[in-house]
Coordinates of N, CA and C in Angstrom, one line a residue:
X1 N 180.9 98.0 69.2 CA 180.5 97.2 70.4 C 179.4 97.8 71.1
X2 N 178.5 97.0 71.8 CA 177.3 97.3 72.6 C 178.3 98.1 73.8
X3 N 177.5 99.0 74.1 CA 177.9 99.4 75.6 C 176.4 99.6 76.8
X4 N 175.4 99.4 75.9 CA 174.3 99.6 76.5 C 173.1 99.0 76.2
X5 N 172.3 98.7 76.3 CA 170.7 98.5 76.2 C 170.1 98.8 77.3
X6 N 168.6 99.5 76.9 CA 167.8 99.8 77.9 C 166.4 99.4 77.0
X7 N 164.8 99.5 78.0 CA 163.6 99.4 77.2 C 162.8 99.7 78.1
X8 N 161.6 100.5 77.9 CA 160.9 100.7 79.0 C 159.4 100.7 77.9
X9 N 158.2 100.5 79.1 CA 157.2 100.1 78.8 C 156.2 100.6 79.7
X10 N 155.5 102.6 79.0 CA 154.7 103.4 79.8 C 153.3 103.0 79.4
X11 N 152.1 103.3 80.4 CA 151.2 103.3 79.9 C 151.0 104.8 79.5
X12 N 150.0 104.8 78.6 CA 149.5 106.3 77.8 C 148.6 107.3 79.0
X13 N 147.8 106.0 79.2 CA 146.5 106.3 80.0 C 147.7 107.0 81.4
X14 N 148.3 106.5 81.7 CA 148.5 107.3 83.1 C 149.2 108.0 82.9
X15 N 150.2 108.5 81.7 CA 150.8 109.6 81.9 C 149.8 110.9 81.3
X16 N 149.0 110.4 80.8 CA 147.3 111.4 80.4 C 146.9 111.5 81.7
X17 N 146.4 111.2 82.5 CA 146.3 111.1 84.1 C 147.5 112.3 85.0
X18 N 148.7 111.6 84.5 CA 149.4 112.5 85.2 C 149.3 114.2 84.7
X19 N 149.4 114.3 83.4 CA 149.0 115.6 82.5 C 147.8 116.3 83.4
X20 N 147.0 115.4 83.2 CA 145.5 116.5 83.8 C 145.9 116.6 85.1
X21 N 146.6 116.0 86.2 CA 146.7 116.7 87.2 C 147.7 117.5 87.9
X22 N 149.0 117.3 86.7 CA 149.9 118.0 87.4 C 150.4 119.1 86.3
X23 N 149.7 118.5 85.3 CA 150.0 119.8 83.8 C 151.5 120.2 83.9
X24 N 151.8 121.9 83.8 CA 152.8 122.4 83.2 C 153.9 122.0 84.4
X25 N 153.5 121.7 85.8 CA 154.7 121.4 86.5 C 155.4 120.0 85.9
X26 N 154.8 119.0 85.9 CA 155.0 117.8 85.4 C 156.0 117.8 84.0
X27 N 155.5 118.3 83.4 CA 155.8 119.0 82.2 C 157.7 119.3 81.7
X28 N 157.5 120.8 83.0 CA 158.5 121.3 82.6 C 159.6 120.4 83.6
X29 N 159.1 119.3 84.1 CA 160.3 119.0 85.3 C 160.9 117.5 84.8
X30 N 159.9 117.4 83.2 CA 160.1 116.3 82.7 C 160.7 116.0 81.6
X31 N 160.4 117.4 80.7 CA 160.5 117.7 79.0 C 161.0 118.7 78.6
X32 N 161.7 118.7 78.0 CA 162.1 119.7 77.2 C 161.6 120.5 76.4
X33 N 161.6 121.5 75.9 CA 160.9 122.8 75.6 C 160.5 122.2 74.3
X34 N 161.5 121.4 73.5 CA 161.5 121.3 72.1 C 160.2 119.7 72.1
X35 N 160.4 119.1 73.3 CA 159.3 117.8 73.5 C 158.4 118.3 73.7
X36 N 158.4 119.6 74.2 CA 157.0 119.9 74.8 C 156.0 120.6 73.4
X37 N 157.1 121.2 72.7 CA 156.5 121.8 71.5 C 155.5 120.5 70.8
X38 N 156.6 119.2 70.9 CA 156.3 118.5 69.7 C 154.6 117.9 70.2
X39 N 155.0 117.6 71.3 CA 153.6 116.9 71.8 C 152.4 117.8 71.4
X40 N 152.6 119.1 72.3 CA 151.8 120.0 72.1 C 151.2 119.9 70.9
X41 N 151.5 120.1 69.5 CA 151.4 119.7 68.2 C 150.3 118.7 67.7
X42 N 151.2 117.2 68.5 CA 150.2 115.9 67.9 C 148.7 115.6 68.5
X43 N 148.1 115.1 67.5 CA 146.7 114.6 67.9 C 146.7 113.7 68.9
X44 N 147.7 113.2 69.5 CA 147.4 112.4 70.5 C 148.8 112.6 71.6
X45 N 148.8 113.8 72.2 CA 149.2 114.8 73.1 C 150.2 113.2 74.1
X46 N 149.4 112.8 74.8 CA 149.5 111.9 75.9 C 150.8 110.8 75.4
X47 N 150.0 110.2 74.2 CA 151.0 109.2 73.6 C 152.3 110.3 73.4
X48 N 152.4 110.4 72.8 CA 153.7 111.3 72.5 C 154.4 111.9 74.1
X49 N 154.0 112.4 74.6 CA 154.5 112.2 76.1 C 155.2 111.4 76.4
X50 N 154.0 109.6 76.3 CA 154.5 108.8 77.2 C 155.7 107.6 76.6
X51 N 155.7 107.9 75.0 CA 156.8 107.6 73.7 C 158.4 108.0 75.0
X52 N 158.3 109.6 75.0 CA 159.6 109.8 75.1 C 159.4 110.0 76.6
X53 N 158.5 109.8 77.3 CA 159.0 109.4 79.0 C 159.7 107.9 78.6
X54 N 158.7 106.9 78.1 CA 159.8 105.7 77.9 C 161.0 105.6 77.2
X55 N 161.1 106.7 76.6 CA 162.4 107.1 75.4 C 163.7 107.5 77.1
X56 N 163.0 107.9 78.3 CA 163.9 108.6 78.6 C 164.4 107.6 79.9
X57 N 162.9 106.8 80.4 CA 163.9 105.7 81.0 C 164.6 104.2 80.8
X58 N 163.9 104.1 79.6 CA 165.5 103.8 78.2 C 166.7 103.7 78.5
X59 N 166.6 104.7 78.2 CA 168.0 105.6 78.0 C 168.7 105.3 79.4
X60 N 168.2 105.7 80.4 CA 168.8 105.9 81.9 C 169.3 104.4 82.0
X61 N 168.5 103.1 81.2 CA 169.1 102.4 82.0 C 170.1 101.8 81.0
X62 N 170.2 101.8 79.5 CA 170.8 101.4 78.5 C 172.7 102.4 79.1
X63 N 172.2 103.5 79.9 CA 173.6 104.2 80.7 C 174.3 103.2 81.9
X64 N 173.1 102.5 82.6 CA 173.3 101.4 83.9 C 173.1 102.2 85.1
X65 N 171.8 103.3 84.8 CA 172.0 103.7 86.2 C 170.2 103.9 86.5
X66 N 169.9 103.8 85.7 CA 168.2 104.0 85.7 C 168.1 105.4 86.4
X67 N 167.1 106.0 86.8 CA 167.0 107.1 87.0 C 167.5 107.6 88.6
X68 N 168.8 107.1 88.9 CA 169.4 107.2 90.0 C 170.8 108.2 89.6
X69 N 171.6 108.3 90.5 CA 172.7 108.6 90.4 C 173.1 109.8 89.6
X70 N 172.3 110.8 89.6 CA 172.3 112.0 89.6 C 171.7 112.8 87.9
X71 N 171.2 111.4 87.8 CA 170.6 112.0 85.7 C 169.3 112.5 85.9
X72 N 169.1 113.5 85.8 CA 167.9 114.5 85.5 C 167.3 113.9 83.8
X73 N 165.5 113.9 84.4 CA 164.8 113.7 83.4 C 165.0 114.3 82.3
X74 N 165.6 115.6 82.1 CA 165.7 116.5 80.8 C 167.6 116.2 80.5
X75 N 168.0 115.5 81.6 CA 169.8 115.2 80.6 C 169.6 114.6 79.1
X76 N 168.1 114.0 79.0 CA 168.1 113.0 78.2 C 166.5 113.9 77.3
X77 N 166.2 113.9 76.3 CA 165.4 114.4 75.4 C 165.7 114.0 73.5
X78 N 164.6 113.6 73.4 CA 164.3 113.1 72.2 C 163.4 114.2 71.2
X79 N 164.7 114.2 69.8 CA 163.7 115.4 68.8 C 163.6 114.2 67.4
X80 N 163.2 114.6 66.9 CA 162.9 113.7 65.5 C 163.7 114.6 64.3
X81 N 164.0 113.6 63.3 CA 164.6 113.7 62.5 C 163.6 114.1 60.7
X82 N 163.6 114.7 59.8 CA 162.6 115.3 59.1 C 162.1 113.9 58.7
X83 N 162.7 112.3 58.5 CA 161.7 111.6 58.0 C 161.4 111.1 59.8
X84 N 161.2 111.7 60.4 CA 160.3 111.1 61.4 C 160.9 110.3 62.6
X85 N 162.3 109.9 62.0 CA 162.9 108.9 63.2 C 163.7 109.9 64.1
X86 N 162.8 108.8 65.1 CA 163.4 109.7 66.7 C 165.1 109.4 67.0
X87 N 165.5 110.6 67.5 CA 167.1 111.0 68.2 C 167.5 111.3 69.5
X88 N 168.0 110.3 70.0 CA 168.4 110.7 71.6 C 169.2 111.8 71.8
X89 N 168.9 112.7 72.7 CA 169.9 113.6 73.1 C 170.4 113.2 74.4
X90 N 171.8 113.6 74.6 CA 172.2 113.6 76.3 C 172.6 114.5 76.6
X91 N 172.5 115.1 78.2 CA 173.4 116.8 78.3 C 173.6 116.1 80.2
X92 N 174.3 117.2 80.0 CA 174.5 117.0 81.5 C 175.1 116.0 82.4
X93 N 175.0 115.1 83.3 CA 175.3 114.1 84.1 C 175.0 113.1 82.8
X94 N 174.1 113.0 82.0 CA 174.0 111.8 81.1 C 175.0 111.8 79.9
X95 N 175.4 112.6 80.1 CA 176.5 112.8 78.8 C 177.9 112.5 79.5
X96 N 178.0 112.7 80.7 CA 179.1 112.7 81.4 C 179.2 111.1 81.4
X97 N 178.1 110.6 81.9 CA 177.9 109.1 82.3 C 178.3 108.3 81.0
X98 N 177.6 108.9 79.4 CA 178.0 108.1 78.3 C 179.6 108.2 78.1
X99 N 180.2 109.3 78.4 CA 181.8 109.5 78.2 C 182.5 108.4 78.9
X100 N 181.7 107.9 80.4 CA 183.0 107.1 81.3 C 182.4 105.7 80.6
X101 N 181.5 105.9 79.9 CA 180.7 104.2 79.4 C 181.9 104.1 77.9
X102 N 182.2 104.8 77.6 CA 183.2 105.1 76.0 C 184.5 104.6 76.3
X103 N 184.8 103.4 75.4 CA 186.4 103.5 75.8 C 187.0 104.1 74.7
X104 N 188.3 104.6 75.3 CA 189.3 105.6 74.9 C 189.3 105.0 73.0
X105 N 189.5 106.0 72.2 CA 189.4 105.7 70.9 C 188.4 105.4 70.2
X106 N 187.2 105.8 70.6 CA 185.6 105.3 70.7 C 184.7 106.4 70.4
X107 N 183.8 106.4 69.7 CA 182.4 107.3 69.5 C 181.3 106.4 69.8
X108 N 180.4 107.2 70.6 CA 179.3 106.5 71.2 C 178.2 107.3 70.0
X109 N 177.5 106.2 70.2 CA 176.1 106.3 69.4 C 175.2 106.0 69.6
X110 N 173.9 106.4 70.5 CA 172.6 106.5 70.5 C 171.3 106.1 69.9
X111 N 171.0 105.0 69.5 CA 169.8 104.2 68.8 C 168.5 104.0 69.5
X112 N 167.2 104.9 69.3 CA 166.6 104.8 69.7 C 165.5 104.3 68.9
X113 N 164.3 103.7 69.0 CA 162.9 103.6 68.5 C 161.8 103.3 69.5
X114 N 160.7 104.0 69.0 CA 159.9 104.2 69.8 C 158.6 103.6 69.1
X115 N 157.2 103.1 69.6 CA 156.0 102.5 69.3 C 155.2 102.5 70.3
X116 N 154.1 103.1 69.5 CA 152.7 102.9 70.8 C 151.4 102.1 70.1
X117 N 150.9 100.9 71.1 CA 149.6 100.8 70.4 C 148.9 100.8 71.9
X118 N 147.8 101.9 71.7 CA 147.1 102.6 72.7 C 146.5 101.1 73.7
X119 N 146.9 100.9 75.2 CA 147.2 102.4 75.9 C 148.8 102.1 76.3
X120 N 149.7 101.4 75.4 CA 150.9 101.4 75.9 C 152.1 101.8 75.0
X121 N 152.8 102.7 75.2 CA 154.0 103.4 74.4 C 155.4 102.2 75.3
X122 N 156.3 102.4 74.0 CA 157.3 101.4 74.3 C 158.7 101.8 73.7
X123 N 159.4 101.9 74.2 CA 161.3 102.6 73.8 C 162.0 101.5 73.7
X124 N 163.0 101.4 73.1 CA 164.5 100.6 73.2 C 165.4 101.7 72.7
X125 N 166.7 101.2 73.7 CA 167.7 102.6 73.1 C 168.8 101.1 73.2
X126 N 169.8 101.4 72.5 CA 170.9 100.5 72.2 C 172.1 101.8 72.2
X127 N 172.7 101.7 72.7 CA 174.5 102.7 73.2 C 175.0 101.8 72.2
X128 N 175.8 102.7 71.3 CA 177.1 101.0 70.5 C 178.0 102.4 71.1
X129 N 179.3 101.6 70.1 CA 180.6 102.2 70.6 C 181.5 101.9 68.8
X130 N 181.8 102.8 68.5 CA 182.4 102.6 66.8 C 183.7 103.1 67.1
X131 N 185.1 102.8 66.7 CA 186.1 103.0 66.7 C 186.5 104.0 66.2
X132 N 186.7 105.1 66.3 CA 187.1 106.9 65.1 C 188.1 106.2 65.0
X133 N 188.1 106.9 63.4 CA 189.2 106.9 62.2 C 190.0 107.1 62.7
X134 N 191.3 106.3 62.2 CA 192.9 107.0 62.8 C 193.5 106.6 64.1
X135 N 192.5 106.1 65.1 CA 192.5 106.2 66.2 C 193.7 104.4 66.5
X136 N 195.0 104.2 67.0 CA 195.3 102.9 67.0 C 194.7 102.3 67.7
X137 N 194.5 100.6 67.5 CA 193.4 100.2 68.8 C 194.3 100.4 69.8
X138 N 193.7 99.7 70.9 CA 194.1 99.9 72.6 C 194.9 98.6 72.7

């Protein structure tokens, strides 16, 4: 069962904008060590930024809370998988949030994809809900 949808829709150009003027503060108050690695990496720094800024308010809203009610920018961080497809993570208040979104007997699952064609990067995250083995229904 769906428990969620979210989609957001960053421009590149401003979160490049935001980079040059607020750099490593911006950064660290936004990304995770391991996003920060990755961007740092790609030839196109900004896009990749603005992928998983939209990757991350996605997410906040596919939870139903958009970036309110206590979810920190880094609860939520996206790493890639070796053929390339992006992985939501949740920690913190966001993980808490996906547990009360889960009903009892349930594993939550995280579906993300991400696309940019310059100057706009674009997320969908889909929450499902799969029933664990064993588990009697409700």
């Amino acid at each position: 069962m769906i428990l969620g949808i979210g989609t957001d829709l960053a421009n590149i150009e401003r979160i490049a904008g935001t980079l040059e003027r607020f750099g490593g503060r911006f950064r660290d108050r936004v990304f995770t060590e391991e996003e920060q690695r990755k961007a740092e990496r790609r030839r196109d720094v900004a896009g990749t930024y603005a992928k998983r800024w939209a990757a991350k308010e996605a997410c906040s809203k596919a939870l139903g809370t958009g970036l309110r009610m206590g979810i920190a920018w880094k609860d939520m961080h996206v790493t890639n998988i070796r053929t390339g497809q992006p992985v939501m993570h949740v920690t913190g208040w966001a993980a808490r949030r996906l547990e009360e979104l889960t009903p009892a007997g349930h594993a939550a699952v995280i579906h993300v994809t991400l696309t940019d064609d310059h100057p706009w990067a674009q997320a969908f995250v889909v929450i499902e809900a799969h029933p664990v083995a064993g588990t009697p229904p409700a």
